[in-house]
CSV table of C-alpha atoms in Angstrom, one decimal:
chain,number,residue,atom,x,y,z
A,1466,GLU,CA,107.8,131.6,131.3
A,1467,GLN,CA,104.0,131.9,131.2
A,1468,LYS,CA,104.1,132.6,127.5
A,1469,GLY,CA,106.3,129.5,127.0
A,1470,ARG,CA,103.8,127.3,128.9
A,1471,ILE,CA,100.9,128.6,126.9
A,1472,GLU,CA,102.8,127.9,123.6
A,1473,LEU,CA,103.6,124.4,124.9
A,1474,GLU,CA,100.0,123.7,125.8
A,1475,SER,CA,98.9,125.0,122.3
A,1476,GLU,CA,101.4,122.6,120.6
A,1477,LYS,CA,100.2,119.7,122.8
A,1478,SER,CA,96.6,120.5,121.8
A,1479,LYS,CA,97.5,120.5,118.1
A,1480,MET,CA,99.4,117.2,118.4
A,1481,GLY,CA,96.5,115.7,120.2
A,1482,LEU,CA,94.2,116.7,117.4
A,1483,VAL,CA,96.4,115.0,114.8
A,1484,MET,CA,97.0,111.8,116.9
A,1485,ASN,CA,93.4,111.3,117.9
A,1486,ASN,CA,91.8,111.9,114.5
A,1487,LEU,CA,94.2,110.6,111.8
A,1488,PRO,CA,95.1,106.9,111.1
A,1489,VAL,CA,98.5,107.3,112.7
A,1490,PHE,CA,100.3,106.4,115.9
A,1491,MET,CA,103.5,107.8,117.3
A,1492,TRP,CA,105.9,105.8,119.4
A,1493,ALA,CA,109.4,106.0,121.0
A,1494,ILE,CA,111.8,103.5,122.2
A,1495,ASN,CA,115.0,103.8,124.3
A,1496,GLN,CA,118.4,102.3,123.4
A,1497,ASP,CA,117.3,99.0,124.9
A,1498,GLY,CA,114.3,98.8,122.5
A,1499,GLU,CA,111.7,99.4,125.2
A,1500,PHE,CA,108.7,101.6,124.6
A,1501,THR,CA,108.9,104.9,126.4
A,1502,TYR,CA,105.9,106.6,124.6
A,1503,LEU,CA,103.0,105.6,122.5
A,1504,ALA,CA,100.0,107.7,121.3
A,1505,GLY,CA,97.4,107.8,118.6
A,1506,ARG,CA,94.1,106.5,117.4
A,1507,GLU,CA,95.5,103.6,115.4
A,1508,LEU,CA,96.8,101.9,118.6
A,1509,SER,CA,93.2,101.2,119.7
A,1510,GLN,CA,92.4,100.1,116.2
A,1511,LEU,CA,95.1,97.5,116.7
A,1512,GLY,CA,93.8,96.5,120.1
A,1513,PHE,CA,96.8,98.0,122.0
A,1514,ASP,CA,96.7,100.0,125.2
A,1515,ALA,CA,99.5,102.5,125.2
A,1516,LYS,CA,100.0,102.7,128.9
A,1517,SER,CA,100.4,98.9,129.2
A,1518,LEU,CA,103.0,98.8,126.5
A,1519,VAL,CA,105.4,101.3,128.1
A,1520,GLY,CA,108.5,99.5,129.3
A,1521,GLN,CA,107.9,96.5,127.0
A,1522,SER,CA,110.1,95.5,124.1
A,1523,PHE,CA,108.9,96.9,120.8
A,1524,GLN,CA,110.3,93.8,119.0
A,1525,LYS,CA,108.3,91.4,121.2
A,1526,ILE,CA,105.1,93.4,120.9
A,1527,PHE,CA,105.3,94.4,117.2
A,1528,GLY,CA,107.4,91.4,115.9
A,1529,LEU,CA,108.7,93.7,113.3
A,1530,SER,CA,110.2,92.7,109.9
A,1531,GLN,CA,113.9,92.8,109.2
A,1532,ASP,CA,113.4,96.0,107.2
A,1533,ALA,CA,111.8,97.7,110.2
A,1534,THR,CA,114.4,96.4,112.6
A,1535,LYS,CA,117.2,97.6,110.3
A,1536,SER,CA,115.5,101.0,110.2
A,1537,VAL,CA,115.4,101.2,114.0
A,1538,ASN,CA,119.1,100.2,114.2
A,1539,ARG,CA,120.1,102.8,111.6
A,1540,SER,CA,118.1,105.4,113.5
A,1541,LEU,CA,120.0,104.4,116.7
A,1542,LYS,CA,123.1,105.3,114.7
A,1543,GLY,CA,121.8,108.7,113.7
A,1544,GLU,CA,119.9,108.2,110.4
A,1545,VAL,CA,116.3,109.1,109.6
A,1546,THR,CA,114.8,106.1,107.9
A,1547,LEU,CA,111.5,104.8,106.4
A,1548,ALA,CA,110.0,101.3,106.3
A,1549,ASP,CA,106.6,99.6,105.9
A,1550,ILE,CA,105.6,97.5,108.8
A,1551,VAL,CA,102.8,95.0,109.0
A,1552,LEU,CA,100.8,94.8,112.3
A,1553,LYS,CA,97.8,92.6,112.6
A,1554,ASP,CA,97.3,92.5,108.8
A,1555,LYS,CA,97.5,96.3,108.4
A,1556,THR,CA,100.4,98.0,106.7
A,1557,TYR,CA,102.0,101.1,108.3
A,1558,ARG,CA,104.4,103.4,106.5
A,1559,THR,CA,106.7,104.3,109.4
A,1560,TYR,CA,109.2,107.1,109.7
A,1561,PHE,CA,112.0,106.6,112.2
A,1562,SER,CA,114.2,109.3,113.6
A,1563,PRO,CA,116.8,109.3,116.4
A,1564,PHE,CA,116.2,111.5,119.4
A,1565,TYR,CA,118.9,113.0,121.5
A,1566,ASP,CA,119.4,113.7,125.2
A,1567,ARG,CA,120.6,117.0,126.6
A,1568,ALA,CA,124.2,116.0,126.0
A,1569,GLU,CA,123.3,115.4,122.3
A,1570,ASN,CA,123.8,111.7,122.6
A,1571,ILE,CA,121.3,109.4,120.8
A,1572,SER,CA,119.0,108.1,123.5
A,1573,GLY,CA,116.4,106.3,121.4
A,1574,VAL,CA,114.2,106.4,118.4
A,1575,THR,CA,110.9,108.2,117.7
A,1576,ALA,CA,108.6,106.8,115.0
A,1577,ILE,CA,105.4,107.8,113.5
A,1578,SER,CA,103.4,105.1,111.7
A,1579,ARG,CA,100.6,105.9,109.2
A,1580,ASN,CA,98.1,103.3,108.1
A,1581,VAL,CA,98.6,102.8,104.4
A,1582,SER,CA,96.7,99.4,104.1
A,1583,GLU,CA,94.3,100.5,101.4
A,1584,MET,CA,97.2,102.0,99.3
A,1585,ALA,CA,99.3,98.9,99.8
A,1586,GLU,CA,96.3,96.7,98.7
A,1587,THR,CA,95.8,98.9,95.6
A,1588,GLU,CA,99.5,98.8,94.7
A,1589,ALA,CA,99.5,95.0,95.0
A,1590,ALA,CA,96.4,94.7,92.8
A,1591,LEU,CA,97.9,97.0,90.2
A,1592,LYS,CA,101.1,95.0,90.2
A,1593,ALA,CA,99.2,91.8,89.8
A,1594,SER,CA,97.3,93.4,86.9
A,1595,GLU,CA,100.5,94.6,85.3
A,1596,ASN,CA,102.0,91.1,85.6
A,1597,LYS,CA,98.9,89.5,83.9
A,1598,TYR,CA,99.0,92.1,81.1
A,1599,GLU,CA,102.7,91.5,80.5
A,1600,LEU,CA,102.1,87.7,80.4
A,1601,LEU,CA,99.2,88.2,77.9
A,1602,VAL,CA,101.1,90.6,75.7
A,1603,GLY,CA,104.3,88.5,75.9
A,1604,SER,CA,102.5,85.3,74.8
A,1605,ILE,CA,100.9,86.8,71.6
A,1606,ARG,CA,102.8,86.2,68.4
A,1607,ASP,CA,102.0,87.5,65.0
A,1608,HIS,CA,98.9,89.4,66.2
A,1609,ALA,CA,98.2,93.0,67.1
A,1610,ILE,CA,96.4,94.4,70.1
A,1611,PHE,CA,94.7,97.8,70.0
A,1612,THR,CA,92.2,99.6,72.1
A,1613,MET,CA,89.4,101.8,71.1
A,1614,SER,CA,87.5,104.5,73.1
A,1615,THR,CA,83.7,104.6,73.2
A,1616,ASP,CA,84.0,107.4,70.6
A,1617,GLY,CA,85.5,105.0,68.1
A,1618,ILE,CA,88.9,106.6,68.4
């Protein structure tokens, strides 16, 4: 039993290292959609206090998109899902997974949300650039476009 306790404390320490130093937060809700657990550095970046959110509706606090709500509902039915959620102008890639009670019934959803705002902004800028390029190329008739490197190739 002592060995198991030491291993558990070691795992908690490792999880704390991740949650407190990476741009992520972890959260769990029960079948009623109420927070049962929240942790991670990103919560404070969003201005949330984890302890004050426990027992509150995730939908009310997060105001999640339809995609995220669908992911939660699918996880409540046993699926592991993924959705991007936007909270206070930041984009979080969120992985949702059902969690089970001792009788192996689904008792809620656990989620881990990773801040991907910079990546989302870069993807949007790339998409906009691609759209402009397609418009430019599509509007040219009877002409050729070529590129040349600084070496003249």
